[in-house]
Each structure stands twice: as C-alpha cells, then as structure tokens.
PDB file of C-alpha atoms in Angstrom:
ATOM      1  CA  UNK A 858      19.970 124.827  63.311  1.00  0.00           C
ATOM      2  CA  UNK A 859      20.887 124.160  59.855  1.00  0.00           C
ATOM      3  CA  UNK A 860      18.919 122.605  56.898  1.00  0.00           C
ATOM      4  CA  UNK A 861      20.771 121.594  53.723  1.00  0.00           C
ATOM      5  CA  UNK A 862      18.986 119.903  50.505  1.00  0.00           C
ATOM      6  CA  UNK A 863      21.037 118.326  47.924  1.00  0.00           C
ATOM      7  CA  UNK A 864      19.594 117.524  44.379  1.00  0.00           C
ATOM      8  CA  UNK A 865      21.207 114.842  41.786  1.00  0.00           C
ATOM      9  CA  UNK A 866      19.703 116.624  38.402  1.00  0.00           C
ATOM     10  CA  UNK A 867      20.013 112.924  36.145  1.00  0.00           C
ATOM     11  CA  UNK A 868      17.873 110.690  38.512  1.00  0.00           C
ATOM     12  CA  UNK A 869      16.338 113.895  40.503  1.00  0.00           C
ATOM     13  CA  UNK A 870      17.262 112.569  43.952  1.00  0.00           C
ATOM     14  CA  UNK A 871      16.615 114.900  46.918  1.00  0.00           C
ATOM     15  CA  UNK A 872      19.248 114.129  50.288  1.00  0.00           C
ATOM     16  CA  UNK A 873      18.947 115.586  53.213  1.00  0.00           C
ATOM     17  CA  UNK A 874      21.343 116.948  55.985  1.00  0.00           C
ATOM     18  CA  UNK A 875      19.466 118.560  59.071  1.00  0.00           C
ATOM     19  CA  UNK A 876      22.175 119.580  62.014  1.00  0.00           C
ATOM     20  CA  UNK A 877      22.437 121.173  65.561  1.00  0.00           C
ATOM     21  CA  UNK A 878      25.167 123.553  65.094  1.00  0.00           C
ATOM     22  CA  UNK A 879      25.765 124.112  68.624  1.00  0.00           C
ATOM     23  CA  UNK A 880      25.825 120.402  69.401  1.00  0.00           C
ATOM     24  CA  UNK A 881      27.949 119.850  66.701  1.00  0.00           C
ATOM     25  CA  UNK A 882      25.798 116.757  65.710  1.00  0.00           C
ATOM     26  CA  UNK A 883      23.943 116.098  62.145  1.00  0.00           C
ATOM     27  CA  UNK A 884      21.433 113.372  60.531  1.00  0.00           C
ATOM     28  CA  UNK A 885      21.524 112.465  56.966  1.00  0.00           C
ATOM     29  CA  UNK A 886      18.614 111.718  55.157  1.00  0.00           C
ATOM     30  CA  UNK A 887      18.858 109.447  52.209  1.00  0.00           C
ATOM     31  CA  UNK A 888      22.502 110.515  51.092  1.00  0.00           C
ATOM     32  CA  UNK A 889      23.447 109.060  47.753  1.00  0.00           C
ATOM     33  CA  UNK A 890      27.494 107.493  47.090  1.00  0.00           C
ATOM     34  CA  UNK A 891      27.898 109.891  44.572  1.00  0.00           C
ATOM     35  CA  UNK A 892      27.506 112.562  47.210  1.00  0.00           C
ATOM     36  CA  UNK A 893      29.867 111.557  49.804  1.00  0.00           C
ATOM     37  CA  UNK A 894      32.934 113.865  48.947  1.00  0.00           C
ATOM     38  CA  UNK A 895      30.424 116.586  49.357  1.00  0.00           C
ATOM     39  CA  UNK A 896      28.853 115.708  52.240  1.00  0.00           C
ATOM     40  CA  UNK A 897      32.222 115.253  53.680  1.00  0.00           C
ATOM     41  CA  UNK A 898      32.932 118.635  53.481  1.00  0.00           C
ATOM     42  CA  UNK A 899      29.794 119.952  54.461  1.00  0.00           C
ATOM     43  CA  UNK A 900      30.360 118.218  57.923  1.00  0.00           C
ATOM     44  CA  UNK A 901      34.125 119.361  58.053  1.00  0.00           C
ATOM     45  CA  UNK A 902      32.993 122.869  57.113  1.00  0.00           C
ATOM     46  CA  UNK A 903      30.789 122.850  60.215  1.00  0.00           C
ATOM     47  CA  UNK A 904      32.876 120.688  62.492  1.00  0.00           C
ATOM     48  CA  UNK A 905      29.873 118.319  62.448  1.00  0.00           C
ATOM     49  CA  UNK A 906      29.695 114.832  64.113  1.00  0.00           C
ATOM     50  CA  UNK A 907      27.553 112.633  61.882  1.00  0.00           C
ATOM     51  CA  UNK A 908      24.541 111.024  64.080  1.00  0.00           C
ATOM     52  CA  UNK A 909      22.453 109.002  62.382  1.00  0.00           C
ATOM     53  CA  UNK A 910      22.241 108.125  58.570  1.00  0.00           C
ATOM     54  CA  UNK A 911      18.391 107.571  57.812  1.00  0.00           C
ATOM     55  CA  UNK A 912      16.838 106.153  54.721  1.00  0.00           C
ATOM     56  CA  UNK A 913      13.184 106.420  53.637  1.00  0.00           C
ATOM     57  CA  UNK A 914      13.301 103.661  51.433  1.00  0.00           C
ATOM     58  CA  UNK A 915      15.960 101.121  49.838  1.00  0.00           C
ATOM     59  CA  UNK A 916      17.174 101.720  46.244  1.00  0.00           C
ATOM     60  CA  UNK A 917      20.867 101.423  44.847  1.00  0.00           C
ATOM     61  CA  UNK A 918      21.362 105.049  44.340  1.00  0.00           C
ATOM     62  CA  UNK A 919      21.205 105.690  48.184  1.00  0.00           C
ATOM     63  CA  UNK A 920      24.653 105.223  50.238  1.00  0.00           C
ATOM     64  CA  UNK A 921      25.327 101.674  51.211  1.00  0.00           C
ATOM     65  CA  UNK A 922      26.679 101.011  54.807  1.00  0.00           C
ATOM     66  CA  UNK A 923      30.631 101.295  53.077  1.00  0.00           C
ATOM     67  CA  UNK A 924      29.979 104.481  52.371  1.00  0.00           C
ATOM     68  CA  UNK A 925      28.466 105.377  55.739  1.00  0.00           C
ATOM     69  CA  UNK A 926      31.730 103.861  57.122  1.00  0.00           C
ATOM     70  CA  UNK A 927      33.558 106.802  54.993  1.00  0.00           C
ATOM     71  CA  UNK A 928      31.885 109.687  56.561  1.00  0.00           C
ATOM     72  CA  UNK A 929      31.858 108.514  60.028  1.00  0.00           C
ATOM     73  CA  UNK A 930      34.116 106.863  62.685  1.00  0.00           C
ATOM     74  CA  UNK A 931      33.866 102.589  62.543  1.00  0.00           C
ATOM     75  CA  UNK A 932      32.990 103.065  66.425  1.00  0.00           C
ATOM     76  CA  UNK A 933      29.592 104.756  65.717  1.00  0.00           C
ATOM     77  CA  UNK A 934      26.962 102.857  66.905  1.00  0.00           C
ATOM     78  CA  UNK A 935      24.259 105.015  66.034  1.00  0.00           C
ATOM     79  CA  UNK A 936      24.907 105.527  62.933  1.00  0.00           C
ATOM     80  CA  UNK A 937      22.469 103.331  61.112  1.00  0.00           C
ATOM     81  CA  UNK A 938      20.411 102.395  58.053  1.00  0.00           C
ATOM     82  CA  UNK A 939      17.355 101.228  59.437  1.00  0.00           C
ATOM     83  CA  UNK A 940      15.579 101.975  62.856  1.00  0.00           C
ATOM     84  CA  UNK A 941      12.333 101.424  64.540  1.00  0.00           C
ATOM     85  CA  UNK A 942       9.210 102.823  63.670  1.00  0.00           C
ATOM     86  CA  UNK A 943       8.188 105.014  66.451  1.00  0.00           C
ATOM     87  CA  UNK A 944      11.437 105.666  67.666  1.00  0.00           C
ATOM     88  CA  UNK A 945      12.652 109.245  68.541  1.00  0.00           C
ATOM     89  CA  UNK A 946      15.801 109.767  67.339  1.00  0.00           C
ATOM     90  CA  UNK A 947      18.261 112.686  69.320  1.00  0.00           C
ATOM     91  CA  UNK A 948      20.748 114.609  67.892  1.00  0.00           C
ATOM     92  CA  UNK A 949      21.780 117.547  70.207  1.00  0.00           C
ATOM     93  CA  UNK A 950      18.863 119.282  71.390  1.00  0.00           C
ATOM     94  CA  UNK A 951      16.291 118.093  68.815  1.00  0.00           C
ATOM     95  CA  UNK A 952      14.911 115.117  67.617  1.00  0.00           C
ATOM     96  CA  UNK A 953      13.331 112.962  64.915  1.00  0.00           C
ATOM     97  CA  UNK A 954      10.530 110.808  64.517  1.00  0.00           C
ATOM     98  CA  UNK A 955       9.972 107.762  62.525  1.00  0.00           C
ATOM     99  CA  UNK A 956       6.963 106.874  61.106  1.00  0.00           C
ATOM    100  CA  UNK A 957       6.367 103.510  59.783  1.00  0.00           C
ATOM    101  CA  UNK A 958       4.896 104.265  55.931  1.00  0.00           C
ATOM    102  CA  UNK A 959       5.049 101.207  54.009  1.00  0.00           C
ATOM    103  CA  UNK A 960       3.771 101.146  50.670  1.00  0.00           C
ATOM    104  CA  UNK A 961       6.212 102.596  47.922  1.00  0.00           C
ATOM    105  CA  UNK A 962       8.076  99.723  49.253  1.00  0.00           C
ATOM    106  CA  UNK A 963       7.198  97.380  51.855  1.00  0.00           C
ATOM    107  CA  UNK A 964       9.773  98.836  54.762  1.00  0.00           C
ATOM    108  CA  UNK A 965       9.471 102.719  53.998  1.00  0.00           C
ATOM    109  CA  UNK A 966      10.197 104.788  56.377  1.00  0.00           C
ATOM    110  CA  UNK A 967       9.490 108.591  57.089  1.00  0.00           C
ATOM    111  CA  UNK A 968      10.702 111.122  59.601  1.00  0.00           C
ATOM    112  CA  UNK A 969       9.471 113.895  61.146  1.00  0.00           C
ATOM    113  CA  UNK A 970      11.385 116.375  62.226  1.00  0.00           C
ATOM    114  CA  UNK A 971      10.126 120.774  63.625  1.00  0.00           C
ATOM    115  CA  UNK A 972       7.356 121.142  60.725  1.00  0.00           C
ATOM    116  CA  UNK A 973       8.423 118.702  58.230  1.00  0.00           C
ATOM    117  CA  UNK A 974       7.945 115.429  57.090  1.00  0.00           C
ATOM    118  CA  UNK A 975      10.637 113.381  54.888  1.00  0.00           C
ATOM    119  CA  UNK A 976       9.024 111.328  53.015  1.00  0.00           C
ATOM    120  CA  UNK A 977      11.084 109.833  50.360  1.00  0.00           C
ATOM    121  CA  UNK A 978       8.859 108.222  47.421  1.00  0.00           C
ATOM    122  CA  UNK A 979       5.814 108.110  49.329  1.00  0.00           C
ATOM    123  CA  UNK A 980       3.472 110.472  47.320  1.00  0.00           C
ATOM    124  CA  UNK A 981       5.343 109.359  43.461  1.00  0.00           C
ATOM    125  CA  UNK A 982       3.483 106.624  42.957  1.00  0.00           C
ATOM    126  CA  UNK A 983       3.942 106.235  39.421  1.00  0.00           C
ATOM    127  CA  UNK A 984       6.810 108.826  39.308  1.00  0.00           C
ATOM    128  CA  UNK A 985       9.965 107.379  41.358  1.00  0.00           C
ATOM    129  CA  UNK A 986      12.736 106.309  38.734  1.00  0.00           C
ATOM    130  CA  UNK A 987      13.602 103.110  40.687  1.00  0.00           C
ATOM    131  CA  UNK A 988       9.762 101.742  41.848  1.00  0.00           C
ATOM    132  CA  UNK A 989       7.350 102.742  38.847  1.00  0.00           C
ATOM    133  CA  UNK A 990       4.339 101.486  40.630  1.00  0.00           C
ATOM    134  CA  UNK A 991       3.947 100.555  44.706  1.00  0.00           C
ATOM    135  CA  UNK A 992       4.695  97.573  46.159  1.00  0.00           C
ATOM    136  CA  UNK A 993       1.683  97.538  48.056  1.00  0.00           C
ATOM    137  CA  UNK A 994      -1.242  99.840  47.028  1.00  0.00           C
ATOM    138  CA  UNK A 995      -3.137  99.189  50.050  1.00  0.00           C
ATOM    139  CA  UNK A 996      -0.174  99.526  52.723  1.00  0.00           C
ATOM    140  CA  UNK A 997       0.236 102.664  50.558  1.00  0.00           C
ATOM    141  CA  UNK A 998      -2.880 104.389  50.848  1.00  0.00           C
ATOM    142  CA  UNK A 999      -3.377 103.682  55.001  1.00  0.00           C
ATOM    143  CA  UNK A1000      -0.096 105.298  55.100  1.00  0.00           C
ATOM    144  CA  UNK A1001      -0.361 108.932  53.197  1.00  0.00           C
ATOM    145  CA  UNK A1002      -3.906 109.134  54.356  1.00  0.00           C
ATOM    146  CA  UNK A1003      -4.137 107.969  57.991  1.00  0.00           C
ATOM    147  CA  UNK A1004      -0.697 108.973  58.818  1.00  0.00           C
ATOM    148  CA  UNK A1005       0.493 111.822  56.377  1.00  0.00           C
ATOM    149  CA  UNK A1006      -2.525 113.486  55.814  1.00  0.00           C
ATOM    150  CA  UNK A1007      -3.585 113.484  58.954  1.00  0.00           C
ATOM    151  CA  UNK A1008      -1.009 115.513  60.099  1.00  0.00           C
ATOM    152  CA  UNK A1009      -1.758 119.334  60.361  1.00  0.00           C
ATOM    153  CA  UNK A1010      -2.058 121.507  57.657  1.00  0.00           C
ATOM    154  CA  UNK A1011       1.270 123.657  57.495  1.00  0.00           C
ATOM    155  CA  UNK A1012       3.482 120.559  57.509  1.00  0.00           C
ATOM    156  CA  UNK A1013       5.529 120.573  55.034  1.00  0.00           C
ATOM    157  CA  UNK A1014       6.550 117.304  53.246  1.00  0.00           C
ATOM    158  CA  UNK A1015       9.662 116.568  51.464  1.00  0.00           C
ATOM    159  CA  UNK A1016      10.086 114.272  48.601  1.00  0.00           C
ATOM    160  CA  UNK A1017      13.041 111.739  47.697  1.00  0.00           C
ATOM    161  CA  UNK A1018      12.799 112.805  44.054  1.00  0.00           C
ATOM    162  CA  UNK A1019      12.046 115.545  42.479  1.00  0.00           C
ATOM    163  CA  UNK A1020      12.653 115.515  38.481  1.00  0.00           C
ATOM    164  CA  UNK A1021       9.198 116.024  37.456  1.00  0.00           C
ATOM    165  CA  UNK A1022       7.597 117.627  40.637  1.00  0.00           C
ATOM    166  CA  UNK A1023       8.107 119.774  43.395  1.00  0.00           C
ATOM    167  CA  UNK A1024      10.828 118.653  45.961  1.00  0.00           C
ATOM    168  CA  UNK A1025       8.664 120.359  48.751  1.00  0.00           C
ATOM    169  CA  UNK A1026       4.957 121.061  49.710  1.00  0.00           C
ATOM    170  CA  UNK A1027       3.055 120.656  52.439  1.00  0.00           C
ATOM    171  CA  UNK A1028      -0.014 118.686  53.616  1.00  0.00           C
ATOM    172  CA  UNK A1029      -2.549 120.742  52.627  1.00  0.00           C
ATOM    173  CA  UNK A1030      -1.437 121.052  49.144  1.00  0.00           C
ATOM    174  CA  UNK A1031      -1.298 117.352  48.941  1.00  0.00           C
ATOM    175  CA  UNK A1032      -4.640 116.554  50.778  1.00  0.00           C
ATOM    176  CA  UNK A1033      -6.710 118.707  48.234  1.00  0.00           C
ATOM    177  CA  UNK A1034      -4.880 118.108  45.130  1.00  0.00           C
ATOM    178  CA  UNK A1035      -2.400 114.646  44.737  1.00  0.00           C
ATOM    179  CA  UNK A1036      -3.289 113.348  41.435  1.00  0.00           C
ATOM    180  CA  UNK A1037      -3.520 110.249  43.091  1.00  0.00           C
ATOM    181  CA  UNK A1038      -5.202 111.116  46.352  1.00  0.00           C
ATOM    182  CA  UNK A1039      -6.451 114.139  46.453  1.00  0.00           C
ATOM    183  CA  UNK A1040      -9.694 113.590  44.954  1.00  0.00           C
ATOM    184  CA  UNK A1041     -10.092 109.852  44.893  1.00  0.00           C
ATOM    185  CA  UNK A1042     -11.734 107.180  47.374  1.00  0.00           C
ATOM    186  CA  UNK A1043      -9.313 104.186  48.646  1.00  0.00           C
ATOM    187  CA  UNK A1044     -11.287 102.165  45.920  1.00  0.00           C
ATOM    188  CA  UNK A1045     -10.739 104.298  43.346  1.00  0.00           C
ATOM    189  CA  UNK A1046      -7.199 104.304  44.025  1.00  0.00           C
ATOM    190  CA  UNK A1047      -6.680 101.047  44.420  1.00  0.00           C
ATOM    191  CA  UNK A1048      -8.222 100.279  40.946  1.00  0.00           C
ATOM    192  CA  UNK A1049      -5.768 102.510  39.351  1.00  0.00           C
ATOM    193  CA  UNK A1050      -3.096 101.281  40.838  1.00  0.00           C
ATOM    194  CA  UNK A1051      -3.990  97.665  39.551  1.00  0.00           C
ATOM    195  CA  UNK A1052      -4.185  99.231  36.320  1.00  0.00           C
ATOM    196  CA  UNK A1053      -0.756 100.670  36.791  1.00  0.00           C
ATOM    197  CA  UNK A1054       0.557  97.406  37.468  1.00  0.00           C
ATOM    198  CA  UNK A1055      -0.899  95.711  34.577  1.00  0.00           C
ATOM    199  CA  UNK A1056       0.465  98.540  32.606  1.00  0.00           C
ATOM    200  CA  UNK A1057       4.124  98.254  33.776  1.00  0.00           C
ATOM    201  CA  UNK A1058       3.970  94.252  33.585  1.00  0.00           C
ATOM    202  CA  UNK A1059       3.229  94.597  29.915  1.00  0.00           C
ATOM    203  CA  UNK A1060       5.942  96.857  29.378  1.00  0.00           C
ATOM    204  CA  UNK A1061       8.149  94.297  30.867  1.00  0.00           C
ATOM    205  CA  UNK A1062       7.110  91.384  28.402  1.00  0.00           C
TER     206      UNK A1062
END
C-alpha cells in the first residue's frame, strides 16, 4: 500500500492520495488545482491508474472536474466528484467507505478507509478558511458524535486543513478533548454555534 499527504502551507489544505501498488490503482482525496503537476507525477512515478477522485466537502480550492479530466483518461467512469453515502468504493484489493457527514456543509462527505477516517472540515468548526462557521450546527453535531465518535478508539481521523491544528489524530483524542465537543452537551454546542453565527454576520455588515 501506499499513503501520501500533501499540505498547501498559505490556506493549510491537507490532500490525500491512498494507492494499491500492486493493483496499480489510486484514490485521491480532496486534491487541490494547484497540485495537479504534482500529483501527476506521483502517479507516473508509480505507474498508477487514478480510480476515484473523492471530495469531503465543496470549496474552490479543491480540483474541479477539468482538472480531474487532466490526470485521468476522458473514458473513466469512475472517476468522480461525488458518490453515495454508504457506498464501498474498490480500488485493487481494498476499499473505501463513505459516510454521509453533513454539517460543515450540507453534502459533506467522509471516507473510511484500514484505520482512518478522512474527514475534511468536519471537526474545524470555526477554523476552516473557506466555511468560518457550519452550515448546519445540528446536522453537524449528529454527525461527529453518532457517526465519528462512535467509531473505535484507535481510529485515526484526518483533517482537510491543517494551519492552526493538527492534520491527524484519532478518535479518542477528539472524543475527550475537541474544544467544541469534547466536553460540551448538543445544547451547549448548539448555543455556541448560534453565537458564532451572530458573530460572523456582524463581521459581514
């Protein structure tokens, strides 16, 4: 198998490529335009058919379908933007899992793949450069704690951005100590998050 993460150190954007290097097939994970010379070569270095392209959540830094078109043959079919929740998705011998985790924005996505967990801007909440506050608090909190944290311990969880945090932890860390969720009840959050959004609108005016 190989794992590769790739940082962008202005916005703090975390991409993903996870491969079967026997298959010869790979998945990206949120991969950014400005990255596609790179990930080119990353795939020609490993003689590397691209399988699926996979996005957590929509936001203009992430590759549009163009770009997709660069990296991959026109006749692809399965290389796509947006999937199913609940869908397992193959590439060689392994597989990944969507999970439907709406919230940061109303269609996020995350996917599960060994021991780990991409979860794009899921856990930011006030800290993702492109969505300042969630879309929908309640969707939100349903979806980090009755999906995400329900997940065993070990898992390890991977973030879309990482400028002023970690890019990885795992679900234990996050259960016990999320400055959002780690020690507060679904009202409590909820009642900050209003307050976030009252916050953000003033900024606005």
């Amino acid at each position: 198998m190989y794992f590769r993460m790739l940082h962008d150190e202005p916005s703090g954007s975390m991409s993903y490529l996870l491969a079967d290097l026997e298959a010869g097939e790979a998945v990206l994970i949120d991969p950014r335009g400005a990255d596609v010379s790179v990930l080119r070569a990353m795939l020609a270095e490993h003689r590397l058919a691209l399988r699926w392209v996979l996005r957590t959540h929509q936001h203009d830094a992430l590759l549009p379908r163009e770009e997709v078109e660069a990296l991959t043959s026109l006749d692809a079919p399965q290389v796509v933007h947006q999937v199913p929740a609940e869908a397992l998705l193959p590439f060689g011998d392994e597989h990944v899992e969507v999970l439907a985790t709406p919230g940061h924005t109303a269609g996020c996505l995350s996917f599960r793949w060994r021991d780990r967990v991409f979860c794009g801007g899921l856990l930011a909440v006030d800290a993702c450069p492109f969505q300042p506050r969630p879309a929908d608090p309640r969707a939100l909190w349903d979806s980090v704690v009755q999906c995400i944290f329900t997940l065993p311990d070990e898992t390890l969880l991977f973030a879309g951005h990482a400028r002023q945090g970690r890019a990885a932890s795992t679900v234990f860390e996050q259960r016990r100590w999320h400055p959002w969720f780690g020690a507060a009840s679904r009202d409590e959050f909820l009642a900050r998050a209003a307050a976030l959004a009252e916050a953000r609108a003033m900024e606005v005016h």
